[in-house]
Short mmCIF file of C-alpha atoms and ligand atoms in Angstrom, two decimals:
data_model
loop_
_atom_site.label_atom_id
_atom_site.label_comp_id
_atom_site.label_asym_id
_atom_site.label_seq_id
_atom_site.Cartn_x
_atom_site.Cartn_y
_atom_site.Cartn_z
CA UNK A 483 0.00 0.00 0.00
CA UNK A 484 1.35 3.55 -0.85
CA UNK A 485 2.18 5.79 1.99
CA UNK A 486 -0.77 8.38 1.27
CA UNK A 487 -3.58 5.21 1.33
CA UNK A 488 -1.61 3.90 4.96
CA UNK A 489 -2.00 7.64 5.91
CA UNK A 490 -5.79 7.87 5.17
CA UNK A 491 -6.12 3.98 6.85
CA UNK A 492 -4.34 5.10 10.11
CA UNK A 493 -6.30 8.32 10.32
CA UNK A 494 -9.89 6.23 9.49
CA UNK A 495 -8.68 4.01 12.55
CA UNK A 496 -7.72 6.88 15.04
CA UNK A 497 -10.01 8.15 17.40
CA UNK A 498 -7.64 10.55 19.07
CA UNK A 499 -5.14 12.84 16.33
CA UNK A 500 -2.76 14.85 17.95
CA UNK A 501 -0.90 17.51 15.48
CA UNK A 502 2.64 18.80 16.01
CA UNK A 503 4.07 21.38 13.48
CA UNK A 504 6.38 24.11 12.62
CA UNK A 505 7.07 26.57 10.17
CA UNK A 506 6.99 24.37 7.16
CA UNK A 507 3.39 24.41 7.56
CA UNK A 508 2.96 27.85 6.45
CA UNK A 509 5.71 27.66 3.46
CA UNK A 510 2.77 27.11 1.19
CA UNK A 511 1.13 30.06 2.52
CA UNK A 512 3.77 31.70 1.30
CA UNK A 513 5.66 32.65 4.51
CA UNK A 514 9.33 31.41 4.63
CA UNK A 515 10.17 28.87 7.15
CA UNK A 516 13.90 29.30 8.98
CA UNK A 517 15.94 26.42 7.83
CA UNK A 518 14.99 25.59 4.07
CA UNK A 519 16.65 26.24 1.44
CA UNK A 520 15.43 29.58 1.29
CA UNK A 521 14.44 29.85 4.75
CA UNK A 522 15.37 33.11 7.03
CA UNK A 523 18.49 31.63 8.22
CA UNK A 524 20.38 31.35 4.67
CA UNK A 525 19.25 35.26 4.07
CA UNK A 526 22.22 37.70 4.86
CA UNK A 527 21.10 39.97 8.09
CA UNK A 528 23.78 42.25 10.37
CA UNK A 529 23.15 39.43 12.97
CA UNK A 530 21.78 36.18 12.53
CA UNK A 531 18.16 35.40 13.49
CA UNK A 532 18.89 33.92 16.47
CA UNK A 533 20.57 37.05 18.04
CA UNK A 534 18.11 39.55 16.69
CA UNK A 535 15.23 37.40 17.38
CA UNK A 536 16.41 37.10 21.44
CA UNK A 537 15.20 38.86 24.70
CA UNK A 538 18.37 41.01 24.82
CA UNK A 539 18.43 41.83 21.45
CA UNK A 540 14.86 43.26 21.78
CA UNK A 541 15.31 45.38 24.65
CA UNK A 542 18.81 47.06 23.70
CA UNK A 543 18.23 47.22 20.15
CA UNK A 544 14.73 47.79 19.36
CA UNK A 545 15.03 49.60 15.97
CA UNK A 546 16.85 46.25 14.61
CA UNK A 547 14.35 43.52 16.09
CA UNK A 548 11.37 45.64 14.43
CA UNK A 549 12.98 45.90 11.07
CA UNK A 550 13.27 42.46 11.49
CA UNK A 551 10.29 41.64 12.79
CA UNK A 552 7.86 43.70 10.55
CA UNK A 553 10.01 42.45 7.07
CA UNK A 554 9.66 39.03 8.16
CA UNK A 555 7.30 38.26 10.63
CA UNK A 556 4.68 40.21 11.07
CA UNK A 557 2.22 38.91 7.82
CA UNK A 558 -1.20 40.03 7.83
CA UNK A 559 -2.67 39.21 5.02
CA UNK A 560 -1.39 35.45 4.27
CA UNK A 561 -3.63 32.41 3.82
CA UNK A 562 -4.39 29.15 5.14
CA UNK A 563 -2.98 26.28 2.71
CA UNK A 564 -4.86 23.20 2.27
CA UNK A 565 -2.81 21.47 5.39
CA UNK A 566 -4.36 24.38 7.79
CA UNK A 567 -7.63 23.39 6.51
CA UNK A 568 -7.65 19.93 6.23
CA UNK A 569 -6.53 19.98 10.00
CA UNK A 570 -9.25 22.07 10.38
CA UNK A 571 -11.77 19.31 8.48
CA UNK A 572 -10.31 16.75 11.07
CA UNK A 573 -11.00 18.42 14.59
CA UNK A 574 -14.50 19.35 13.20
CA UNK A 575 -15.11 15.42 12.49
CA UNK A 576 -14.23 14.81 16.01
CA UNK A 577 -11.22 12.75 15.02
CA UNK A 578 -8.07 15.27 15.91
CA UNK A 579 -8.08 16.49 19.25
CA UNK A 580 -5.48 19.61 19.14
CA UNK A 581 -3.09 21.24 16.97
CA UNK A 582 0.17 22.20 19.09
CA UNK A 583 2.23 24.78 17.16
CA UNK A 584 5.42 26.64 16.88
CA UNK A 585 4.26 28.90 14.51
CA UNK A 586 3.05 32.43 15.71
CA UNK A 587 1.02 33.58 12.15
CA UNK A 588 -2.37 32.36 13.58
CA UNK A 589 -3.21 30.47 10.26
CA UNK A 590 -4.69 27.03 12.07
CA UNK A 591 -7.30 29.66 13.64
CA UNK A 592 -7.93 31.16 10.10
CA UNK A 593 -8.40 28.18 9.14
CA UNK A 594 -11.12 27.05 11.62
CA UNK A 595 -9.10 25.11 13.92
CA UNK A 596 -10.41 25.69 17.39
CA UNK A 597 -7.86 23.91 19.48
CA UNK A 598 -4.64 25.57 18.59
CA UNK A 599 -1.88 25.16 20.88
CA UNK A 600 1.01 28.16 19.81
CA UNK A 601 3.76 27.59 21.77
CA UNK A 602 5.35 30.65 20.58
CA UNK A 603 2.92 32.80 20.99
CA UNK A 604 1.57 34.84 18.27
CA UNK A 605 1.87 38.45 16.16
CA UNK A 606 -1.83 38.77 16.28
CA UNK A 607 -1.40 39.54 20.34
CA UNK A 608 0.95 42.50 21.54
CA UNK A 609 0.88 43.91 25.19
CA UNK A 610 2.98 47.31 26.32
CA UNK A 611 5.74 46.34 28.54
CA UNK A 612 5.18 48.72 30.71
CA UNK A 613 1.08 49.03 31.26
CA UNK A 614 0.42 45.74 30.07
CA UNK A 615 -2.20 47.62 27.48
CA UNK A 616 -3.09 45.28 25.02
CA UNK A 617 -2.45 45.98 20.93
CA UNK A 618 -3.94 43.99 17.59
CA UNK A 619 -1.17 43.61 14.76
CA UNK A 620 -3.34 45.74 12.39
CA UNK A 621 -2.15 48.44 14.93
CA UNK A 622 1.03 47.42 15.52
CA UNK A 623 1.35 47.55 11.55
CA UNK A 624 0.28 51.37 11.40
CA UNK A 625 2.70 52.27 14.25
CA UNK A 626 6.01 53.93 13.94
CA UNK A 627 9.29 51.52 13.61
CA UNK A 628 9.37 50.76 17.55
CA UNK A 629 5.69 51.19 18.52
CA UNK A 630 5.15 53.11 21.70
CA UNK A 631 1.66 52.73 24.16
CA UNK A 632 0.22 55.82 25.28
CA UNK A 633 1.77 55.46 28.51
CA UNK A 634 5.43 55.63 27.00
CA UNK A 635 6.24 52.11 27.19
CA UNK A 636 7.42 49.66 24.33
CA UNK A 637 4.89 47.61 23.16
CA UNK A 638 6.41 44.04 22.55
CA UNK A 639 4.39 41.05 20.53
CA UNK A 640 3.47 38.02 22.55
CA UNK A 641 6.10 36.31 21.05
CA UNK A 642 8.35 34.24 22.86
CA UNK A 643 11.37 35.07 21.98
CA UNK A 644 14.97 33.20 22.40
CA UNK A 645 15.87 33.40 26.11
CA UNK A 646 12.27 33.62 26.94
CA UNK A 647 10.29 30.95 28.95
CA UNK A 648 7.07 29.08 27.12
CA UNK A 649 3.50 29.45 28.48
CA UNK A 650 3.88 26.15 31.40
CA UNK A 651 -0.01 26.63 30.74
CA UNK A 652 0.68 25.93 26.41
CA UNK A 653 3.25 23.51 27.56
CA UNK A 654 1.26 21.49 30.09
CA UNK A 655 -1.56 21.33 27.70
CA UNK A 656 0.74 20.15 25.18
CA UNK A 657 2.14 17.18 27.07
CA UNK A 658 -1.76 16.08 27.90
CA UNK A 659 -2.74 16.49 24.48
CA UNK A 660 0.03 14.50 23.23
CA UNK A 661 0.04 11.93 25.52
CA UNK A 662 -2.58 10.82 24.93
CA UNK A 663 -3.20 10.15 21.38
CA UNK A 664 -3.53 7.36 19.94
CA UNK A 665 -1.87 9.12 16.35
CA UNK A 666 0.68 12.00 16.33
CA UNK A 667 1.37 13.89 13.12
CA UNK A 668 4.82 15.93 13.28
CA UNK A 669 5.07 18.30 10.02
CA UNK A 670 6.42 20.95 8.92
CA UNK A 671 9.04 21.28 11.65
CA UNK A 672 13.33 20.59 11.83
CA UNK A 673 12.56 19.51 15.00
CA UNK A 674 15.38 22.00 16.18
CA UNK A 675 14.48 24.54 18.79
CA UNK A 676 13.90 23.30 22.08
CA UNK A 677 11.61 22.95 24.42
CA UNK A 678 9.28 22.70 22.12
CA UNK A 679 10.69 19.55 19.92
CA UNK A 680 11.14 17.65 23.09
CA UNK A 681 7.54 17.37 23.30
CA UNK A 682 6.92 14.59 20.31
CA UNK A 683 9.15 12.29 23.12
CA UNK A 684 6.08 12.03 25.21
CA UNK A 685 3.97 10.31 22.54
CA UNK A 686 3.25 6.54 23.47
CA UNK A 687 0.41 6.18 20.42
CA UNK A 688 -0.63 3.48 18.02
CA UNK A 689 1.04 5.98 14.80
CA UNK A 690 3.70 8.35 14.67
CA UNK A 691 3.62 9.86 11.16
CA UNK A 692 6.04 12.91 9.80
CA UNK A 693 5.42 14.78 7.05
CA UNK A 694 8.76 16.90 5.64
CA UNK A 695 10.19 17.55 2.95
CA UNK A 696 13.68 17.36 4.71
CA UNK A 697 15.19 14.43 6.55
CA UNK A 698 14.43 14.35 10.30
CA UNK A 699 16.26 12.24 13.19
CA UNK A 700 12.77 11.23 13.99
CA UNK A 701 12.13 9.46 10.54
CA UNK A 702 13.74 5.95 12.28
CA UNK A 703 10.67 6.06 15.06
CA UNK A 704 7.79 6.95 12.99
CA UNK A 705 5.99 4.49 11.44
CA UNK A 706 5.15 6.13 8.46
CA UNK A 707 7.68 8.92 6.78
CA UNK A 708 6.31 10.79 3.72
CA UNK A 709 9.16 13.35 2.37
CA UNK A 710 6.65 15.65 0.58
CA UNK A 711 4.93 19.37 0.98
CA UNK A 712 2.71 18.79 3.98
CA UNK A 713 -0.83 20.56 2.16
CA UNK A 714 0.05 18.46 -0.85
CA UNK A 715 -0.42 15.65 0.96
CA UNK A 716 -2.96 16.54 3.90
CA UNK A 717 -5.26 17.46 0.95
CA UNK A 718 -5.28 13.99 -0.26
CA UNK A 719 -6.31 12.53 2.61
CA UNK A 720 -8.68 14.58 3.99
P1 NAD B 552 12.30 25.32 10.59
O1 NAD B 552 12.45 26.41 9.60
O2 NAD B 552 13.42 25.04 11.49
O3 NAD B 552 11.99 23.96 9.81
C1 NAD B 552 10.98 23.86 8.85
C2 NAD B 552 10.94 22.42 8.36
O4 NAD B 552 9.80 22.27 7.53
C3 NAD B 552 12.15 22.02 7.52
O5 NAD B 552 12.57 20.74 7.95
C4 NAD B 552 11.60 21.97 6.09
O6 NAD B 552 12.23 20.96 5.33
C5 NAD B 552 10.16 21.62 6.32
N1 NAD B 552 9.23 22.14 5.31
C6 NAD B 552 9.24 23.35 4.68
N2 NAD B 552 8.19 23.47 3.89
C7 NAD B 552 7.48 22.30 4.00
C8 NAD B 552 6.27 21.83 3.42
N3 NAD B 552 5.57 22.55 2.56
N4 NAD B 552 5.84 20.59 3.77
C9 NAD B 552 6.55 19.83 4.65
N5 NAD B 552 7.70 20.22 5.22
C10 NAD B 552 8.15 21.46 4.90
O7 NAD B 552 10.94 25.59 11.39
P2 NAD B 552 10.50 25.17 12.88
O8 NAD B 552 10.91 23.78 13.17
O9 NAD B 552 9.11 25.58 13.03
O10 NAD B 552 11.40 26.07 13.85
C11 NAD B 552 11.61 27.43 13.58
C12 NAD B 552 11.01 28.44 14.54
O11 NAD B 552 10.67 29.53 13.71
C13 NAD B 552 9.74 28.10 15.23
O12 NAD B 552 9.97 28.30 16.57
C14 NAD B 552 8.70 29.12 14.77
O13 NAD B 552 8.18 29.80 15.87
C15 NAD B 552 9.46 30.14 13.99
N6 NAD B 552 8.89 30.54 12.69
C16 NAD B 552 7.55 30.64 12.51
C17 NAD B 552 7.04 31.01 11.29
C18 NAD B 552 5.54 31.12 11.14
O14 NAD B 552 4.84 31.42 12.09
N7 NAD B 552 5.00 30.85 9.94
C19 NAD B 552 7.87 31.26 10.20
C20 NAD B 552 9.27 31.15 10.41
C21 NAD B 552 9.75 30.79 11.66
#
């Protein structure tokens, strides 16, 4: 049997789906993941992503971050590709139970999916440091380079950034979710930054299934590896 039939099979006989994914999910949305080929981290910057997109980095050098940040990051006006929706399709059939995310674009929700999991936050949420005032991205958007609150303060998205902690709520929730499912889907994700990628450990499931286009050091546990663009293949078996 080909892998996309075993795919539909595993999914018919799972109760309990549990989604994992990353950035690759939204490369055919047209947002560019980190560590592609022509991901963020091959494009030439000052500093490399890592360093501008840190906790230090923000608060000594906000003119940088933002440039950053509003060139690369902050997309308003991208769509959900056929894997956000045929995720979507799946929780509304009752068969997949959450989708746990690293991405911070808010395209699951676009999409329809109700329980969405961002462990890094998201640019559609940004609170003053200072007051705590909250800020939508459409404002953000209109806002001078650094945007300022009323009170004075910076306003910072709810992002987490690189030396920040994750949500122990997102995280906790996470763990439950994933442990137990009886089928995890990991896609669109190198699997690279940490915490989050240690989470896929704590699946004990029936099927472990990746979808990426790139080689992952997972590949030898799953059951099921299918090298291919995740909405390609999400479409056909949804
Ligand atoms: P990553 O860039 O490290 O890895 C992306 C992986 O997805 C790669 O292995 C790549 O081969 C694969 N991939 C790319 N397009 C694919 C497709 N169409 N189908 C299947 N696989 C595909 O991304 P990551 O693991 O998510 O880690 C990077 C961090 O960057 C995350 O923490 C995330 O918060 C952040 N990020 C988010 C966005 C976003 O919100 N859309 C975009 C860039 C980076």
């Amino acid at each position: 049997m080909d892998s996309i039939n075993t795919l539909k099979e595993w999914i018919q006989q799972s109760q309990n789906i549990v989604f994992f994914g990353g950035a690759g999910v939204s490369t055919e949305s047209g947002i560019p993941d980190f560590r592609s080929e022509d991901g963020l981290y091959r494009q030439h910057y000052d500093y490399p992503p890592e360093t501008i997109l840190s906790h230090t980095f923000f608060v000594k050098n906000p003119q940088v971050f933002y440039r950053f940040y509003r060139e690369k990051m902050l997309v308003l006006h991208a769509n959900p590709n056929p894997a956000h929706i045929a995720l979507a399709k799946l929780e509304q059939q009752g068969k997949l139970k959450a989708v746990i995310t690293q991405n911070i674009d808010g395209l699951h929700q676009k999409a329809g999916s109700q329980n969405v999991l961002e462990l890094h936050g998201s640019i559609w949420r940004n609170h003053c440091v200072k007051c705590k005032a909250f800020y939508t991205a459409e404002q953000i958007a209109q806002m001078q380079l650094v945007p300022y609150c009323t009170c004075g303060g910076v306003i910072k998205p709810d992002v987490v950034l690189y030396e920040e902690a994750l949500s122990s709520s997102v995280l906790q929730r996470s763990v439950q979710a994933i442990q137990t499912a009886d089928m995890l889907i990991v896609g669109g994700t190198s699997l690279a930054v940490y915490p989050a990628a240690g989470l896929v450990d704590y699946f004990c499931g029936k099927h472990l299934v990746v979808i990426n286009t790139s080689p992952l050091a997972m590949d030898k546990r799953a059951g099921l590896v299918i090298p291919q663009k995740i909405g390609q293949v999400l479409a056909q078996v949804v």
